[in-house]
């Protein structure tokens, strides 16, 4: 049975590069007679090539065939926002200059500018804050969890334990009484979890519960492909096998994948 593995800058991805710069795509395979990397059109059972300077995010897919069947693997190269032109006006105080963690999705609009030391004004007609309750079982370090909130991207730094995290969404002006779709996960091996709720309060609680680790292949499930990916990364001493974010890939990460084996995201 053929196997296929593709990396960007030596990583299984997703990676993010600066606007109008290049990444190196490398690929390997076993038991394959032919392989193609799309959309670039590169061929060969192994190799590497430069993407050339990119101005938009791309997904590169390695497809291989052999006597025992076929195999494929993908890697995502995200491109950060272009720099502002010379002489342009900088963002206002309190504005966000951080790119959205989700490719192609705008970042949450910045909240209204407030006077330092003054109390935060609460608009009774919109959702001002989301009080997000979640935990990530077996997490040891801290990780940044991508959020998709009503079509806007945001990043949340999560630490071990069950906690409430407050997200300022005043800039988005979500009206009370409307349906709001919220998604968490999809990075650092986290399965995706989705919630749709009817907004009822200016400080809206959102209970995600547990987010699950172990999706090394980033296909929103934990299965045999993730165990194979872990073993390959572990042998190569690749930090991507560090599932619990403690800075080292070891038997604890393997145990987490086995504990969450069979789980699927939304």
Short mmCIF file of C-alpha atoms in Angstrom, two decimals:
data_model
loop_
_atom_site.label_atom_id
_atom_site.label_comp_id
_atom_site.label_asym_id
_atom_site.label_seq_id
_atom_site.Cartn_x
_atom_site.Cartn_y
_atom_site.Cartn_z
CA UNK A 1 0.00 0.00 0.00
CA UNK A 2 1.52 3.37 -0.97
CA UNK A 3 2.06 6.14 1.58
CA UNK A 4 2.39 9.86 0.91
CA UNK A 5 3.79 12.68 3.03
CA UNK A 6 4.08 16.36 2.12
CA UNK A 7 5.54 19.23 4.16
CA UNK A 8 5.90 23.00 3.90
CA UNK A 9 9.17 24.41 5.25
CA UNK A 10 9.70 21.05 6.95
CA UNK A 11 6.36 21.17 8.77
CA UNK A 12 3.14 19.20 8.35
CA UNK A 13 1.37 22.56 8.58
CA UNK A 14 -0.63 24.61 8.47
CA UNK A 15 2.14 27.22 8.27
CA UNK A 16 1.95 30.98 7.80
CA UNK A 17 4.44 32.94 5.71
CA UNK A 18 4.81 36.66 5.10
CA UNK A 19 2.99 38.24 2.18
CA UNK A 20 4.82 37.91 -1.17
CA UNK A 21 7.39 35.40 0.13
CA UNK A 22 7.98 31.75 -0.75
CA UNK A 23 7.80 28.41 1.05
CA UNK A 24 9.58 25.16 0.25
CA UNK A 25 7.34 22.17 -0.43
CA UNK A 26 8.95 18.75 0.06
CA UNK A 27 7.39 15.33 -0.36
CA UNK A 28 8.20 11.66 0.06
CA UNK A 29 6.39 8.40 -0.58
CA UNK A 30 6.77 4.66 -0.20
CA UNK A 31 5.57 1.84 -2.46
CA UNK A 32 4.47 4.40 -5.07
CA UNK A 33 5.15 4.30 -8.80
CA UNK A 34 4.06 7.88 -9.52
CA UNK A 35 3.18 11.02 -7.56
CA UNK A 36 1.85 14.46 -8.45
CA UNK A 37 1.68 17.63 -6.36
CA UNK A 38 -1.28 19.85 -7.18
CA UNK A 39 -2.00 22.62 -8.02
CA UNK A 40 1.69 23.13 -8.93
CA UNK A 41 1.92 20.06 -11.17
CA UNK A 42 5.23 18.80 -9.75
CA UNK A 43 5.88 15.09 -10.25
CA UNK A 44 8.12 12.41 -8.77
CA UNK A 45 7.87 9.97 -5.89
CA UNK A 46 9.95 12.39 -3.80
CA UNK A 47 11.30 15.88 -4.22
CA UNK A 48 11.12 19.50 -3.18
CA UNK A 49 10.28 22.78 -4.88
CA UNK A 50 9.71 26.42 -4.11
CA UNK A 51 6.19 27.80 -4.23
CA UNK A 52 7.45 31.09 -5.59
CA UNK A 53 6.29 34.28 -3.90
CA UNK A 54 2.70 33.89 -2.70
CA UNK A 55 0.09 36.59 -2.16
CA UNK A 56 -2.75 34.27 -1.12
CA UNK A 57 -3.09 31.07 0.90
CA UNK A 58 -2.80 27.73 -0.89
CA UNK A 59 -3.26 24.04 -0.17
CA UNK A 60 -0.76 21.65 -1.77
CA UNK A 61 -1.88 18.04 -2.22
CA UNK A 62 0.40 15.07 -2.91
CA UNK A 63 -1.36 12.22 -4.75
CA UNK A 64 0.47 8.92 -5.25
CA UNK A 65 -0.43 5.63 -6.92
CA UNK A 66 1.19 2.23 -6.78
CA UNK A 67 0.52 -1.46 -7.16
CA UNK A 68 -1.29 -1.58 -3.82
CA UNK A 69 -3.61 1.38 -4.40
CA UNK A 70 -3.31 5.13 -3.84
CA UNK A 71 -2.51 7.62 -1.08
CA UNK A 72 -2.62 11.36 -0.61
CA UNK A 73 -1.56 14.04 1.85
CA UNK A 74 -2.03 17.81 2.01
CA UNK A 75 -0.38 20.81 3.61
CA UNK A 76 -1.75 24.34 3.94
CA UNK A 77 0.39 27.44 3.40
CA UNK A 78 -1.33 30.52 4.80
CA UNK A 79 -0.19 33.98 3.71
CA UNK A 80 -0.38 36.90 6.11
CA UNK A 81 -2.00 40.18 5.18
CA UNK A 82 0.00 42.54 2.95
CA UNK A 83 1.86 45.36 4.70
CA UNK A 84 0.21 48.79 4.59
CA UNK A 85 1.42 51.04 1.77
CA UNK A 86 4.00 53.70 2.67
CA UNK A 87 2.38 56.76 4.21
CA UNK A 88 -0.88 54.99 5.05
CA UNK A 89 -2.74 55.81 8.25
CA UNK A 90 -1.98 53.39 11.10
CA UNK A 91 -4.88 51.59 12.79
CA UNK A 92 -6.59 53.52 15.60
CA UNK A 93 -5.76 52.79 19.26
CA UNK A 94 -7.41 49.55 20.29
CA UNK A 95 -7.48 48.31 16.69
CA UNK A 96 -6.30 44.81 15.83
CA UNK A 97 -3.22 44.27 13.67
CA UNK A 98 -3.18 40.48 14.19
CA UNK A 99 -4.10 38.42 11.10
CA UNK A 100 -7.09 36.15 11.45
CA UNK A 101 -6.08 32.61 12.49
CA UNK A 102 -8.41 31.21 9.82
CA UNK A 103 -7.37 31.74 6.20
CA UNK A 104 -9.78 33.87 4.19
CA UNK A 105 -11.76 34.99 7.25
CA UNK A 106 -11.63 38.60 8.53
CA UNK A 107 -10.53 39.28 12.10
CA UNK A 108 -13.11 40.48 14.62
CA UNK A 109 -13.56 44.27 14.27
CA UNK A 110 -11.86 46.18 17.10
CA UNK A 111 -14.02 47.33 20.02
CA UNK A 112 -14.85 51.02 20.51
CA UNK A 113 -12.00 53.15 21.81
CA UNK A 114 -12.29 53.61 25.56
CA UNK A 115 -10.61 56.03 27.93
CA UNK A 116 -8.03 54.28 30.12
CA UNK A 117 -9.41 53.77 33.62
CA UNK A 118 -12.99 54.52 32.59
CA UNK A 119 -15.67 51.81 33.02
CA UNK A 120 -16.50 49.78 29.92
CA UNK A 121 -19.79 50.90 28.39
CA UNK A 122 -22.28 48.09 27.81
CA UNK A 123 -24.68 48.45 24.88
CA UNK A 124 -27.93 46.69 25.93
CA UNK A 125 -28.94 46.02 22.30
CA UNK A 126 -25.94 43.96 21.19
CA UNK A 127 -23.68 41.17 22.40
CA UNK A 128 -20.76 42.94 24.08
CA UNK A 129 -18.79 39.96 25.35
CA UNK A 130 -18.80 36.20 24.93
CA UNK A 131 -18.08 34.25 28.09
CA UNK A 132 -16.65 31.06 26.58
CA UNK A 133 -16.39 28.04 28.87
CA UNK A 134 -14.19 25.20 27.62
CA UNK A 135 -11.48 22.75 28.56
CA UNK A 136 -8.99 20.60 26.67
CA UNK A 137 -8.47 17.27 28.45
CA UNK A 138 -4.82 16.19 28.79
CA UNK A 139 -3.50 19.64 27.85
CA UNK A 140 -0.31 20.44 29.77
CA UNK A 141 0.97 23.66 28.19
CA UNK A 142 -0.92 26.53 26.59
CA UNK A 143 -2.16 26.62 22.99
CA UNK A 144 -3.86 29.15 20.75
CA UNK A 145 -7.30 27.95 19.69
CA UNK A 146 -8.84 29.44 16.51
CA UNK A 147 -12.40 30.71 16.93
CA UNK A 148 -14.90 31.46 14.18
CA UNK A 149 -17.52 33.84 15.58
CA UNK A 150 -20.34 34.85 13.26
CA UNK A 151 -18.02 34.88 10.25
CA UNK A 152 -15.09 36.56 12.02
CA UNK A 153 -11.83 34.94 13.10
CA UNK A 154 -10.30 35.25 16.55
CA UNK A 155 -7.58 33.45 18.49
CA UNK A 156 -7.95 32.35 22.10
CA UNK A 157 -5.02 31.30 24.29
CA UNK A 158 -6.16 28.30 26.34
CA UNK A 159 -4.44 26.84 29.40
CA UNK A 160 -5.10 23.59 31.31
CA UNK A 161 -8.34 23.19 33.25
CA UNK A 162 -11.98 24.19 32.74
CA UNK A 163 -12.16 27.97 32.55
CA UNK A 164 -14.19 30.92 31.31
CA UNK A 165 -12.56 33.06 28.63
CA UNK A 166 -14.00 36.49 27.86
CA UNK A 167 -13.95 37.65 24.22
CA UNK A 168 -14.78 41.27 23.38
CA UNK A 169 -17.12 41.25 20.35
CA UNK A 170 -18.50 44.80 20.63
CA UNK A 171 -16.96 45.77 17.30
CA UNK A 172 -18.98 43.10 15.45
CA UNK A 173 -22.31 44.52 16.74
CA UNK A 174 -24.13 41.18 16.96
CA UNK A 175 -27.75 42.06 17.78
CA UNK A 176 -29.49 40.38 20.70
CA UNK A 177 -32.11 37.81 19.74
CA UNK A 178 -30.30 36.63 16.61
CA UNK A 179 -28.70 33.26 15.86
CA UNK A 180 -24.93 33.23 16.27
CA UNK A 181 -22.69 30.44 14.96
CA UNK A 182 -19.45 29.83 16.85
CA UNK A 183 -16.71 27.32 16.03
CA UNK A 184 -13.62 26.35 18.03
CA UNK A 185 -10.66 24.14 17.19
CA UNK A 186 -9.18 22.95 13.92
CA UNK A 187 -5.54 23.67 14.85
CA UNK A 188 -2.84 22.10 17.06
CA UNK A 189 -4.49 18.70 16.52
CA UNK A 190 -7.82 19.94 17.96
CA UNK A 191 -11.04 18.54 16.56
CA UNK A 192 -13.57 21.18 15.50
CA UNK A 193 -16.61 21.89 17.67
CA UNK A 194 -19.55 24.04 16.51
CA UNK A 195 -22.34 25.74 18.45
CA UNK A 196 -25.35 27.72 17.23
CA UNK A 197 -27.14 29.75 19.89
CA UNK A 198 -29.72 32.49 20.17
CA UNK A 199 -28.13 35.53 21.77
CA UNK A 200 -29.94 36.65 24.92
CA UNK A 201 -27.55 38.77 26.98
CA UNK A 202 -24.95 41.53 26.49
CA UNK A 203 -22.53 39.13 28.21
CA UNK A 204 -23.46 35.93 26.41
CA UNK A 205 -22.35 32.60 27.94
CA UNK A 206 -21.08 29.96 25.50
CA UNK A 207 -20.46 26.45 26.82
CA UNK A 208 -18.19 24.45 24.54
CA UNK A 209 -17.33 21.78 27.10
CA UNK A 210 -14.37 19.59 26.10
CA UNK A 211 -12.26 20.04 22.98
CA UNK A 212 -10.38 16.92 21.91
CA UNK A 213 -6.71 16.58 20.94
CA UNK A 214 -5.10 14.07 18.56
CA UNK A 215 -6.00 15.14 14.99
CA UNK A 216 -2.45 15.24 13.58
CA UNK A 217 -3.67 14.81 9.99
CA UNK A 218 -6.06 17.78 10.33
CA UNK A 219 -9.01 15.87 8.84
CA UNK A 220 -11.31 16.42 11.86
CA UNK A 221 -11.08 12.88 13.21
CA UNK A 222 -8.67 10.76 15.24
CA UNK A 223 -7.90 7.50 13.47
CA UNK A 224 -5.12 5.21 12.21
CA UNK A 225 -3.72 7.97 10.01
CA UNK A 226 -3.02 10.02 13.14
CA UNK A 227 -1.24 7.11 14.83
CA UNK A 228 0.92 6.69 11.71
CA UNK A 229 1.60 10.42 11.61
CA UNK A 230 2.60 10.41 15.27
CA UNK A 231 5.03 7.51 14.84
CA UNK A 232 6.62 9.15 11.79
CA UNK A 233 6.95 12.51 13.55
CA UNK A 234 8.22 10.86 16.73
CA UNK A 235 10.93 8.94 14.84
CA UNK A 236 11.93 12.16 13.05
CA UNK A 237 11.94 13.97 16.44
CA UNK A 238 9.43 16.44 15.03
CA UNK A 239 7.78 18.68 17.63
CA UNK A 240 4.47 18.30 15.76
CA UNK A 241 4.04 15.03 17.64
CA UNK A 242 3.73 17.11 20.84
CA UNK A 243 -0.04 16.73 21.22
CA UNK A 244 -0.39 18.09 24.77
CA UNK A 245 1.83 21.17 24.22
CA UNK A 246 4.33 20.37 26.95
CA UNK A 247 7.30 20.98 24.65
CA UNK A 248 8.25 17.35 24.06
CA UNK A 249 6.86 14.43 22.05
CA UNK A 250 6.69 11.30 24.17
CA UNK A 251 4.50 8.43 25.39
CA UNK A 252 2.01 10.86 26.96
CA UNK A 253 1.15 12.22 23.51
CA UNK A 254 0.75 8.67 22.20
CA UNK A 255 -1.59 7.88 25.11
CA UNK A 256 -3.73 10.94 24.31
CA UNK A 257 -4.16 9.86 20.69
CA UNK A 258 -5.20 6.38 21.83
CA UNK A 259 -7.60 7.83 24.44
CA UNK A 260 -9.31 10.01 21.81
CA UNK A 261 -9.12 7.40 19.04
CA UNK A 262 -12.37 7.26 17.06
CA UNK A 263 -13.56 10.75 18.00
CA UNK A 264 -14.77 13.07 15.24
CA UNK A 265 -15.26 16.81 15.07
CA UNK A 266 -18.44 18.61 14.03
#
